[in-house]
Amino acid sequence: MSNSDHQNPSAIDGNTFVAMCLARAGVDRMFGVVGIPVTSLANRVVALGTRFIAFHNEQSAGYAASAYGYLTGRPGILLTVSGPGCVHGLAGLSNATVNTWPMVLISGSCDQKDSGRGDFQELDQIEAVKPFSKYSAKATDITKIPSCVFSVLDRAMSGRPGGCYLDLPTDVLHQTISESEAQKLINDAENCRIKEVNLKPIVKHSEIEKAAALLRKAERPLIVFGKGAAISRAENALRSLVESTGIPFLPTPMGKGLLPDNHELAATAARSLAIGKSDVALIVGARLNWLLHFGEPPKWSKDVKFILVDVAEEEIELRKPCLGLVGDATKVVEMLHKEIKDDPFCLGKSHPWVEALANKSKENVSKMEAQLAKDVVPFNFMTPMRIIRDAILQVGSPAPVVVSEGANTMDVGRSVLVQTEPRTRLDAGTWGTMGVGLGYCIAAAVACPERLVVAVEGDSGFGFSAMEVETLVRYQLPVVVIVFNNGGVYGGDRRNPEEITGPYKEDPAPTSFVPGASYHLLIEAFGGKGYLVRTPDELRSALSESFSARKPAVINVTIDPYAGAESGRLQHKN
């Protein structure tokens, strides 16, 4: 840039210019880890009104950005340094892309003139992000910043949401430009932005008629909805459709709460029957992947007709359903409801299908409640989970956001914990990602400040991101982390005696952690509140006190190390 720009008091550098573009685009939250060359960028972003949440490592910050995208429906932003910072950020970016959540990873990169010469933290970051992102842009000059910033934000949201990447070379961040030119470039770039309204496909009326006819003629219809319906804010449309037709529904784990888990048409407790016997299944914003057994026998009937509602045409082409409706979940469900309303039908409580699911649900719930009713000490997974469920329900509305990760802890929690409001459950998701816990907690506390955040974590899951309890304390976020401490991954040493051999047989098992670890003391090191609990009364007391305080806390719950089992896929025994 010219010398006159450097001497011009109204000249701005690349850092300020990026911050101005983000502010114009409405970015109001950012997560990350700062350092060369992005520290100034973080400071400028804050000065222009964006809240920056600084983490200890980029993985947790990336998980926070991905979950923030899901909870708000707007891209979550992760800022990292170059090279290893960008690589660590790929964890969050890939998590967002697989879960189809909008997110943008912004990384500094080395000076362009030093590329290929072994510069500090040098990496071809555009190449590195390719497998994990929908789209990437590199601002090769200060004048390219506005178009690059707007393009990654827009692409993260267009079609099927996902992760995008923005590369900011060090030299570009140090270039300068006059403020008047900066404003002109921002205005020009904004005028060229993708207009979302033109990108959303509109479903043909004839397709809606076909879908309505299939549901009307079905003997055992089922409505399944997932994260896509949640991010689309489809809860009211789904409620209208379910309650006017009387069709039972089944949420995927993170679809829980779009309609309350305790709704009379909820088929969650009769999941195997609902899936196995359904003859027409309307799938809204959920993919027929491993979470739904790929839509194939033996879990599903070989004759089931799928009506698949998805924002991405390629998803429908991949799954080849009986009928595919490409469009936004809320709009499609509203159109379907309107079509059915003109010639209404309702299955009613005495309909054989509704009755069969209700009876099976009742039977399975009473079996589980009998197990939950027992106070088992030393704790198994069920006793503390029941106490936690009851404490969460007592909070009322707005309901807490529940973050759940771990093996047994997440599996048991999915069955026991009750979601009554939309987007109040965050778990390992489509990719089964461990280590998301604290990042998700922080995202939820920032995105939903009116809600308490409660994490129910296995000790292994907690360990991935435990240092971020300092971040909770630093920002005084209303997060209570409950650690199910059973001394390892799945529990303690699970090996058979004949497996314990070889020169390192005296080492702890690969699944073992230090027994009786004092996780509650970790948060106390930073000024938060820790609790050690071993009995039902101690747990009730800790929950009551920490929920009321709405301050950062860790509750270390001692679990029998032999209470769990190895887990990795959704186990549904009902």
Coordinates of C-alpha atoms in Angstrom, one line a residue:
M1 CA 0.0 0.0 0.0
S2 CA 1.1 3.6 -0.5
N3 CA 3.0 5.6 2.1
S4 CA 0.1 8.1 2.1
D5 CA -2.1 5.4 3.5
H6 CA 0.2 4.8 6.4
Q7 CA 0.4 8.5 7.2
N8 CA -3.4 9.0 6.8
P9 CA -5.0 9.1 10.2
S10 CA -8.2 7.8 8.8
A11 CA -6.5 4.7 7.3
I12 CA -7.5 1.4 8.7
D13 CA -5.6 -1.9 8.6
G14 CA -6.8 -5.4 7.6
N15 CA -7.7 -6.3 11.1
T16 CA -10.1 -3.4 11.5
F17 CA -11.5 -4.0 8.0
V18 CA -12.3 -7.7 8.8
A19 CA -13.9 -6.6 12.1
M20 CA -16.0 -3.9 10.2
C21 CA -17.2 -6.6 7.7
L22 CA -18.1 -9.0 10.4
A23 CA -20.0 -6.3 12.3
R24 CA -21.9 -5.3 9.1
A25 CA -22.8 -9.0 8.6
G26 CA -24.4 -9.0 12.1
V27 CA -21.7 -11.3 13.8
D28 CA -22.1 -10.7 17.5
R29 CA -20.3 -13.6 19.0
M30 CA -16.9 -15.2 18.3
F31 CA -15.0 -18.1 19.9
G32 CA -11.3 -18.8 19.6
V33 CA -7.7 -18.8 20.8
V34 CA -5.6 -15.7 20.0
G35 CA -1.9 -15.3 19.1
I36 CA 0.2 -14.2 16.2
P37 CA -1.2 -13.0 13.7
V38 CA -4.8 -12.7 15.0
T39 CA -4.6 -11.0 18.4
S40 CA -5.3 -7.5 17.0
L41 CA -8.2 -8.9 15.0
A42 CA -9.8 -10.2 18.2
N43 CA -9.4 -6.9 19.9
R44 CA -10.8 -4.9 17.0
V45 CA -13.8 -7.3 16.8
V46 CA -14.5 -6.7 20.5
A47 CA -14.2 -2.9 20.1
L48 CA -16.8 -3.0 17.3
G49 CA -19.4 -4.8 19.6
T50 CA -18.8 -8.5 19.2
R51 CA -18.4 -10.7 22.3
F52 CA -15.2 -12.7 22.1
I53 CA -15.0 -15.9 24.2
A54 CA -11.4 -16.9 24.6
F55 CA -10.7 -20.6 25.1
H56 CA -7.7 -22.7 26.2
N57 CA -7.7 -24.8 23.0
E58 CA -9.1 -24.5 19.5
Q59 CA -10.9 -27.9 19.6
S60 CA -13.2 -26.8 22.4
A61 CA -13.6 -23.3 20.8
G62 CA -14.5 -25.0 17.5
Y63 CA -17.1 -27.2 19.2
A64 CA -18.6 -24.1 20.8
A65 CA -18.8 -22.4 17.4
S66 CA -20.4 -25.4 15.8
A67 CA -23.1 -25.7 18.5
Y68 CA -23.6 -21.9 18.5
G69 CA -24.5 -22.2 14.8
Y70 CA -27.1 -24.9 15.6
L71 CA -28.6 -23.0 18.5
T72 CA -29.0 -19.7 16.8
G73 CA -29.3 -20.7 13.1
R74 CA -26.5 -18.2 12.3
P75 CA -22.9 -19.2 11.5
G76 CA -20.8 -19.8 14.7
I77 CA -17.4 -18.1 14.2
L78 CA -14.1 -19.7 15.3
L79 CA -10.9 -17.6 15.2
T80 CA -7.5 -19.4 15.3
V81 CA -3.8 -18.7 14.6
S82 CA -2.1 -20.2 11.6
G83 CA -0.7 -23.8 11.1
P84 CA -1.4 -25.9 14.2
G85 CA -4.1 -23.5 15.3
C86 CA -6.0 -24.1 12.1
V87 CA -5.4 -27.8 12.3
H88 CA -6.9 -27.9 15.9
G89 CA -9.8 -25.9 14.6
L90 CA -10.6 -28.6 12.0
A91 CA -12.2 -30.6 14.8
G92 CA -15.0 -28.1 15.2
L93 CA -15.3 -27.4 11.5
S94 CA -15.7 -31.1 10.6
N95 CA -18.2 -31.5 13.5
A96 CA -20.3 -28.7 12.1
T97 CA -20.1 -30.0 8.5
V98 CA -21.1 -33.6 9.5
N99 CA -23.9 -32.3 11.7
T100 CA -24.9 -29.8 9.0
W101 CA -24.6 -26.8 11.3
P102 CA -23.5 -23.3 10.0
M103 CA -20.0 -22.4 11.1
V104 CA -17.0 -20.4 9.8
L105 CA -13.4 -21.0 10.7
I106 CA -11.2 -17.9 10.3
S107 CA -7.5 -18.5 10.6
G108 CA -4.5 -16.3 10.2
S109 CA -1.9 -17.6 7.8
C110 CA 1.8 -16.8 7.0
D111 CA 3.0 -13.8 4.9
Q112 CA 2.2 -14.6 1.3
K113 CA 5.7 -13.7 0.1
D114 CA 7.2 -16.3 2.5
S115 CA 4.9 -19.1 1.5
G116 CA 6.8 -22.3 0.6
R117 CA 10.0 -21.1 2.4
G118 CA 9.3 -22.7 5.8
D119 CA 7.7 -19.6 7.5
F120 CA 6.5 -19.6 11.1
Q121 CA 3.5 -22.0 11.4
E122 CA 3.3 -22.3 7.6
L123 CA 0.6 -24.5 6.2
D124 CA -1.4 -24.6 3.0
Q125 CA -4.6 -24.1 5.0
I126 CA -6.9 -23.9 2.0
E127 CA -5.8 -27.5 1.1
A128 CA -6.0 -28.7 4.7
V129 CA -9.6 -27.6 5.2
K130 CA -10.9 -29.2 1.9
P131 CA -12.3 -32.5 3.3
F132 CA -14.0 -30.7 6.2
S133 CA -15.7 -27.7 4.6
K134 CA -18.3 -26.7 2.1
Y135 CA -16.3 -23.7 0.8
S136 CA -13.2 -21.7 1.5
A137 CA -11.9 -18.2 0.6
K138 CA -8.5 -16.6 0.9
A139 CA -8.3 -12.8 1.1
T140 CA -5.1 -12.3 -1.0
D141 CA -5.3 -8.5 -0.7
I142 CA -7.0 -6.0 1.7
T143 CA -9.5 -5.0 -1.0
K144 CA -10.8 -8.7 -1.2
I145 CA -11.7 -8.8 2.5
P146 CA -15.4 -7.8 2.2
S147 CA -16.3 -10.3 -0.6
C148 CA -14.4 -13.1 1.2
V149 CA -16.1 -12.4 4.6
F150 CA -19.6 -12.2 3.1
S151 CA -19.1 -15.3 0.9
V152 CA -18.1 -17.6 3.7
L153 CA -20.9 -16.5 5.9
D154 CA -23.5 -16.9 3.1
R155 CA -22.2 -20.3 2.0
A156 CA -22.3 -21.6 5.5
M157 CA -26.0 -21.0 5.5
S158 CA -27.0 -21.7 1.9
G159 CA -28.6 -25.0 1.0
R160 CA -27.6 -27.6 3.6
P161 CA -25.7 -25.6 6.3
G162 CA -22.1 -26.6 7.1
G163 CA -18.6 -25.4 7.8
C164 CA -16.8 -22.8 5.7
Y165 CA -13.2 -21.4 5.9
L166 CA -11.7 -17.9 5.6
D167 CA -7.9 -17.5 5.3
L168 CA -6.3 -14.2 6.3
P169 CA -2.6 -13.9 5.4
T170 CA -0.5 -11.9 7.8
D171 CA 0.6 -9.3 5.2
V172 CA -3.1 -8.6 4.3
L173 CA -4.0 -8.0 8.0
H174 CA -1.2 -5.4 8.0
Q175 CA -2.1 -3.7 4.8
T176 CA -4.0 -0.4 5.1
I177 CA -6.8 1.4 3.2
S178 CA -8.7 4.7 3.6
E179 CA -11.9 4.5 5.6
S180 CA -13.9 5.9 2.7
E181 CA -12.7 3.2 0.4
A182 CA -13.3 0.6 3.0
Q183 CA -17.0 1.6 3.3
K184 CA -17.4 1.6 -0.4
L185 CA -15.9 -1.9 -0.7
I186 CA -18.2 -3.1 2.0
N187 CA -21.3 -1.6 0.4
D188 CA -20.3 -3.0 -3.0
A189 CA -19.7 -6.5 -1.6
E190 CA -23.0 -6.4 0.3
N191 CA -24.9 -5.6 -2.8
C192 CA -23.5 -8.7 -4.5
R193 CA -24.4 -11.1 -1.6
I194 CA -26.3 -14.3 -2.2
K195 CA -30.0 -13.6 -1.7
E196 CA -31.1 -16.6 0.4
V197 CA -34.7 -16.3 -0.6
N198 CA -33.8 -17.2 -4.2
L199 CA -31.9 -20.3 -3.1
K200 CA -34.5 -22.1 -1.1
P201 CA -36.3 -24.6 -3.3
I202 CA -40.1 -24.3 -3.4
V203 CA -41.9 -27.7 -3.3
K204 CA -44.5 -28.3 -6.0
H205 CA -48.1 -28.4 -4.8
S206 CA -48.5 -31.8 -6.6
E207 CA -45.7 -33.3 -4.4
I208 CA -47.4 -32.0 -1.2
E209 CA -50.7 -33.6 -2.4
K210 CA -48.9 -37.0 -2.9
A211 CA -47.4 -36.8 0.6
A212 CA -50.8 -36.0 2.1
A213 CA -52.3 -38.9 0.3
L214 CA -49.7 -41.3 1.5
L215 CA -50.2 -40.3 5.1
R216 CA -54.0 -40.3 4.7
K217 CA -54.0 -43.9 3.4
A218 CA -51.3 -45.2 5.8
E219 CA -52.4 -47.7 8.5
R220 CA -49.3 -47.1 10.6
P221 CA -47.9 -43.7 9.8
L222 CA -45.0 -42.2 11.8
I223 CA -43.4 -38.7 11.8
V224 CA -39.7 -38.7 12.5
F225 CA -37.8 -35.4 13.0
G226 CA -34.3 -34.4 13.7
K227 CA -31.7 -31.6 14.1
G228 CA -32.6 -30.2 10.6
A229 CA -36.1 -29.6 11.8
A230 CA -34.7 -28.1 15.0
I231 CA -32.4 -25.6 13.2
S232 CA -35.3 -24.7 10.9
R233 CA -37.5 -23.8 14.0
A234 CA -40.1 -26.3 12.8
E235 CA -41.6 -27.0 16.3
N236 CA -44.9 -25.1 15.9
A237 CA -45.5 -26.5 12.4
L238 CA -44.8 -30.1 13.6
R239 CA -47.1 -29.6 16.6
S240 CA -49.9 -28.5 14.3
L241 CA -49.4 -31.4 12.0
V242 CA -49.1 -34.1 14.7
E243 CA -52.0 -32.9 16.8
S244 CA -54.4 -32.4 13.9
T245 CA -53.6 -35.8 12.3
G246 CA -53.0 -37.8 15.5
I247 CA -49.9 -39.3 13.9
P248 CA -47.3 -40.6 16.5
F249 CA -43.9 -39.0 16.3
L250 CA -40.3 -40.1 17.0
P251 CA -37.5 -37.6 17.5
T252 CA -33.8 -38.3 16.9
P253 CA -31.7 -37.7 20.0
M254 CA -31.2 -34.0 19.3
G255 CA -34.7 -33.6 17.9
K256 CA -36.0 -34.3 21.4
G257 CA -37.9 -31.3 22.8
L258 CA -39.3 -30.0 19.5
L259 CA -42.4 -31.6 20.8
P260 CA -42.3 -32.5 24.5
D261 CA -41.0 -36.0 25.3
N262 CA -44.0 -36.4 27.6
H263 CA -46.5 -35.7 24.7
E264 CA -49.2 -38.4 24.4
L265 CA -48.2 -39.1 20.8
A266 CA -44.5 -39.4 21.6
A267 CA -43.3 -42.9 20.5
T268 CA -39.7 -42.6 21.9
A269 CA -40.4 -45.3 24.5
A270 CA -41.7 -47.6 21.8
R271 CA -39.0 -46.8 19.3
S272 CA -38.4 -50.4 18.0
L273 CA -42.1 -51.0 17.5
A274 CA -42.6 -47.6 15.8
I275 CA -39.7 -48.1 13.4
G276 CA -40.3 -51.8 12.8
K277 CA -44.0 -51.6 12.0
S278 CA -44.5 -48.2 10.4
D279 CA -45.8 -48.4 6.8
V280 CA -45.4 -44.7 5.9
A281 CA -42.7 -42.6 7.6
L282 CA -42.5 -38.8 7.1
I283 CA -38.8 -38.0 7.9
V284 CA -38.4 -34.2 8.6
G285 CA -34.9 -32.8 8.8
A286 CA -33.3 -36.1 9.7
R287 CA -31.0 -38.3 7.6
L288 CA -31.5 -42.0 7.1
N289 CA -28.0 -42.7 8.4
W290 CA -26.8 -44.9 11.3
L291 CA -29.0 -43.0 13.8
L292 CA -32.1 -44.3 11.9
H293 CA -30.6 -47.6 10.9
F294 CA -30.1 -46.4 7.3
G295 CA -33.9 -46.8 6.7
E296 CA -33.3 -50.5 6.0
P297 CA -34.5 -53.9 7.3
P298 CA -34.4 -55.6 9.7
K299 CA -35.0 -52.5 11.9
W300 CA -37.5 -51.0 9.4
S301 CA -40.1 -52.9 7.5
K302 CA -39.0 -53.8 4.0
D303 CA -42.3 -52.3 2.7
V304 CA -42.1 -48.9 4.5
K305 CA -42.7 -45.9 2.3
F306 CA -40.4 -42.9 3.2
I307 CA -41.4 -39.3 2.6
L308 CA -38.1 -37.5 3.1
V309 CA -38.1 -33.8 3.7
D310 CA -34.6 -32.3 3.4
V311 CA -33.1 -29.0 2.4
A312 CA -30.5 -30.8 0.2
E313 CA -31.5 -32.5 -3.1
E314 CA -28.4 -34.6 -2.9
E315 CA -29.6 -36.2 0.3
I316 CA -32.9 -37.3 -1.3
E317 CA -31.0 -38.6 -4.4
L318 CA -28.7 -40.6 -2.0
R319 CA -31.5 -42.2 0.0
K320 CA -34.0 -42.8 -2.9
P321 CA -37.2 -42.5 -0.8
C322 CA -40.7 -43.2 -2.1
L323 CA -41.2 -39.4 -2.1
G324 CA -38.6 -36.6 -1.7
L325 CA -39.6 -33.1 -0.8
V326 CA -36.7 -30.6 -1.2
G327 CA -37.1 -27.6 1.0
D328 CA -37.0 -25.9 4.4
A329 CA -38.5 -28.2 7.0
T330 CA -40.8 -25.5 8.5
K331 CA -42.2 -24.4 5.1
V332 CA -42.8 -28.0 3.9
V333 CA -44.5 -29.1 7.1
E334 CA -46.7 -26.0 7.0
M335 CA -47.7 -26.7 3.4
L336 CA -48.5 -30.3 4.3
H337 CA -50.6 -29.3 7.3
K338 CA -52.5 -26.8 5.1
E339 CA -53.2 -29.4 2.5
I340 CA -54.4 -31.9 5.1
K341 CA -56.5 -29.3 6.9
D342 CA -58.7 -28.8 3.8
D343 CA -59.7 -32.5 4.0
P344 CA -58.9 -33.4 7.6
F345 CA -58.3 -36.8 9.1
C346 CA -57.3 -37.8 12.7
L347 CA -56.3 -41.2 13.9
G348 CA -57.7 -40.8 17.4
K349 CA -56.6 -42.5 20.6
S350 CA -58.5 -45.7 19.9
H351 CA -56.8 -46.2 16.5
P352 CA -55.1 -49.6 16.6
W353 CA -51.7 -48.1 15.7
V354 CA -51.9 -45.3 18.2
E355 CA -53.1 -47.6 20.9
A356 CA -50.4 -50.2 20.2
L357 CA -47.6 -47.6 20.5
A358 CA -49.2 -46.0 23.6
N359 CA -49.5 -49.4 25.3
K360 CA -45.9 -50.4 24.4
S361 CA -44.6 -47.0 25.6
K362 CA -46.5 -47.4 28.9
E363 CA -45.1 -50.9 29.4
N364 CA -41.5 -49.8 28.7
V365 CA -41.7 -46.6 30.8
S366 CA -43.1 -48.5 33.8
K367 CA -40.2 -51.1 33.4
M368 CA -37.7 -48.2 33.4
E369 CA -39.4 -46.4 36.2
A370 CA -39.2 -49.5 38.4
Q371 CA -35.4 -49.6 37.8
L372 CA -35.1 -45.8 38.4
A373 CA -37.1 -46.0 41.6
K374 CA -34.4 -47.9 43.4
D375 CA -31.8 -46.0 45.3
V376 CA -28.6 -48.0 44.4
V377 CA -25.5 -47.0 46.4
P378 CA -22.6 -47.1 45.4
F379 CA -24.3 -45.4 42.5
N380 CA -25.2 -47.2 39.2
F381 CA -26.1 -44.9 36.3
M382 CA -29.8 -45.0 36.8
T383 CA -30.1 -43.6 40.4
P384 CA -28.2 -40.3 39.9
M385 CA -29.8 -39.9 36.4
R386 CA -33.3 -40.0 38.0
I387 CA -32.3 -37.4 40.6
I388 CA -30.8 -35.2 37.9
R389 CA -33.9 -35.6 35.7
D390 CA -36.2 -34.5 38.5
A391 CA -34.0 -31.5 39.4
I392 CA -34.0 -30.3 35.8
L393 CA -37.8 -30.7 35.5
Q394 CA -38.2 -28.7 38.7
V395 CA -36.5 -25.7 37.1
G396 CA -39.5 -25.3 34.8
S397 CA -39.4 -22.9 31.8
P398 CA -37.2 -21.7 30.3
A399 CA -35.9 -25.3 30.6
P400 CA -32.2 -25.8 31.0
V401 CA -30.0 -26.8 28.0
V402 CA -28.8 -30.3 28.7
V403 CA -25.4 -31.2 27.3
S404 CA -24.8 -34.9 27.3
E405 CA -21.6 -36.8 26.3
G406 CA -19.9 -40.0 27.3
A407 CA -20.7 -43.7 26.6
N408 CA -23.0 -45.1 29.2
T409 CA -23.7 -41.6 30.6
M410 CA -25.1 -40.4 27.2
D411 CA -26.9 -43.6 26.4
V412 CA -28.7 -43.7 29.8
G413 CA -29.3 -39.9 29.7
R414 CA -31.0 -40.2 26.3
S415 CA -33.6 -42.6 27.8
V416 CA -34.1 -40.9 31.2
L417 CA -33.7 -37.2 30.8
V418 CA -36.8 -35.4 29.6
Q419 CA -36.7 -32.6 27.0
T420 CA -39.8 -30.4 26.9
E421 CA -38.5 -27.4 24.9
P422 CA -36.8 -27.2 21.5
R423 CA -33.0 -27.2 21.1
T424 CA -32.4 -28.0 24.7
R425 CA -30.4 -31.2 24.1
L426 CA -26.8 -31.2 22.8
D427 CA -25.0 -34.5 22.5
A428 CA -22.3 -36.3 20.5
G429 CA -24.4 -35.9 17.4
T430 CA -24.2 -37.5 14.0
W431 CA -20.4 -38.0 14.2
G432 CA -20.5 -39.3 17.7
T433 CA -17.9 -36.7 18.7
M434 CA -16.4 -37.0 22.2
G435 CA -14.9 -33.9 23.8
V436 CA -17.7 -31.6 22.8
G437 CA -19.0 -31.1 26.4
L438 CA -17.5 -27.9 27.7
G439 CA -17.5 -26.2 24.3
Y440 CA -21.2 -26.9 23.9
C441 CA -21.9 -25.7 27.4
I442 CA -20.2 -22.4 26.7
A443 CA -22.0 -22.0 23.4
A444 CA -25.3 -22.7 25.1
A445 CA -24.7 -20.2 27.9
V446 CA -23.7 -17.5 25.3
A447 CA -26.5 -18.3 22.8
C448 CA -29.3 -18.8 25.4
P449 CA -28.4 -16.5 28.3
E450 CA -31.9 -17.0 29.8
R451 CA -31.3 -20.7 30.3
L452 CA -29.3 -22.6 32.9
V453 CA -26.9 -25.1 31.2
V454 CA -26.5 -28.5 32.7
A455 CA -23.8 -30.9 31.4
V456 CA -24.1 -34.6 32.2
E457 CA -20.7 -36.0 31.3
G458 CA -18.8 -39.3 31.6
D459 CA -15.4 -38.8 33.2
S460 CA -13.7 -39.7 29.9
G461 CA -15.8 -37.2 27.9
F462 CA -15.2 -34.5 30.5
G463 CA -11.4 -35.1 30.4
F464 CA -11.2 -34.0 26.7
S465 CA -12.0 -30.4 27.6
A466 CA -11.9 -30.2 31.4
M467 CA -9.5 -27.2 31.4
E468 CA -12.3 -25.1 30.0
V469 CA -13.9 -25.0 33.4
E470 CA -11.5 -22.0 33.9
T471 CA -13.3 -20.4 30.9
L472 CA -16.7 -20.9 32.7
V473 CA -15.3 -19.2 35.8
R474 CA -13.7 -16.4 33.8
Y475 CA -16.9 -15.4 32.1
Q476 CA -19.1 -16.4 35.1
L477 CA -21.4 -18.6 32.9
P478 CA -24.4 -20.3 34.5
V479 CA -23.1 -23.8 33.8
V480 CA -23.3 -26.9 36.1
V481 CA -21.1 -29.8 35.0
I482 CA -22.0 -33.2 36.4
V483 CA -19.3 -35.7 36.0
F484 CA -20.2 -39.4 36.3
N485 CA -16.9 -40.6 37.7
N486 CA -16.5 -44.4 37.2
G487 CA -12.7 -44.4 36.9
G488 CA -12.3 -44.8 33.2
V489 CA -13.7 -45.2 29.6
Y490 CA -16.8 -47.4 30.2
G491 CA -15.6 -47.9 33.8
G492 CA -12.5 -49.4 35.4
D493 CA -10.4 -52.4 34.2
R494 CA -12.7 -54.6 32.1
R495 CA -10.1 -57.1 30.9
N496 CA -10.4 -60.9 31.4
P497 CA -7.4 -62.3 33.4
E498 CA -6.1 -64.0 30.3
E499 CA -5.9 -60.6 28.5
I500 CA -3.6 -59.2 31.2
T501 CA -0.2 -60.3 29.9
G502 CA 3.0 -59.0 28.2
P503 CA 5.8 -56.8 29.5
Y504 CA 3.6 -53.9 30.5
K505 CA 0.9 -55.9 32.3
E506 CA 1.4 -53.9 35.4
D507 CA 0.3 -50.7 33.7
P508 CA -3.3 -49.6 34.2
A509 CA -5.8 -50.9 31.6
P510 CA -6.2 -48.7 28.4
T511 CA -9.7 -47.9 29.7
S512 CA -8.6 -47.0 33.3
F513 CA -8.2 -43.6 34.9
V514 CA -6.9 -42.7 38.4
P515 CA -9.6 -44.1 40.8
G516 CA -11.5 -41.6 42.8
A517 CA -10.2 -38.6 40.9
S518 CA -11.1 -35.3 42.5
Y519 CA -12.6 -33.6 39.4
H520 CA -14.6 -31.2 41.7
L521 CA -11.3 -29.6 42.9
L522 CA -10.4 -28.6 39.3
I523 CA -12.9 -25.8 39.2
E524 CA -12.1 -24.7 42.7
A525 CA -8.6 -24.0 41.5
F526 CA -10.1 -21.1 39.5
G527 CA -12.6 -19.9 42.1
G528 CA -15.6 -22.0 41.0
K529 CA -17.7 -24.3 43.2
G530 CA -17.0 -28.0 43.4
Y531 CA -19.1 -30.8 45.0
L532 CA -18.2 -34.4 45.7
V533 CA -21.3 -36.6 46.0
R534 CA -21.7 -40.3 46.8
T535 CA -25.3 -40.5 48.0
P536 CA -28.8 -39.5 46.8
D537 CA -29.1 -36.8 49.5
E538 CA -25.7 -35.3 48.7
L539 CA -26.6 -35.2 45.0
R540 CA -30.0 -33.5 45.6
S541 CA -28.3 -31.0 47.9
A542 CA -25.6 -30.2 45.3
L543 CA -28.1 -29.8 42.5
S544 CA -30.4 -27.6 44.4
E545 CA -27.6 -25.3 45.6
S546 CA -25.8 -25.1 42.2
F547 CA -29.0 -24.7 40.1
S548 CA -30.1 -21.8 42.4
A549 CA -26.7 -20.1 42.3
R550 CA -26.5 -20.2 38.5
K551 CA -22.7 -20.0 38.8
P552 CA -20.0 -22.3 37.4
A553 CA -19.9 -25.6 39.3
V554 CA -18.6 -29.1 38.9
I555 CA -20.4 -32.0 40.7
N556 CA -18.2 -35.1 40.9
V557 CA -20.6 -38.1 41.2
T558 CA -18.9 -41.3 42.3
I559 CA -20.2 -44.2 40.2
D560 CA -19.5 -47.9 40.8
P561 CA -16.7 -48.6 38.2
Y562 CA -18.4 -51.9 37.2
A563 CA -21.9 -50.3 36.6
G564 CA -21.4 -49.5 32.9
A565 CA -20.8 -51.4 29.6
E566 CA -18.9 -50.8 26.4
S567 CA -21.0 -48.7 24.1
G568 CA -20.7 -47.0 20.7
R569 CA -23.9 -47.2 18.8
L570 CA -27.4 -46.3 19.8
Q571 CA -28.7 -49.3 21.8
H572 CA -32.5 -49.4 22.0
K573 CA -33.8 -52.4 23.9
N574 CA -37.4 -51.4 23.7

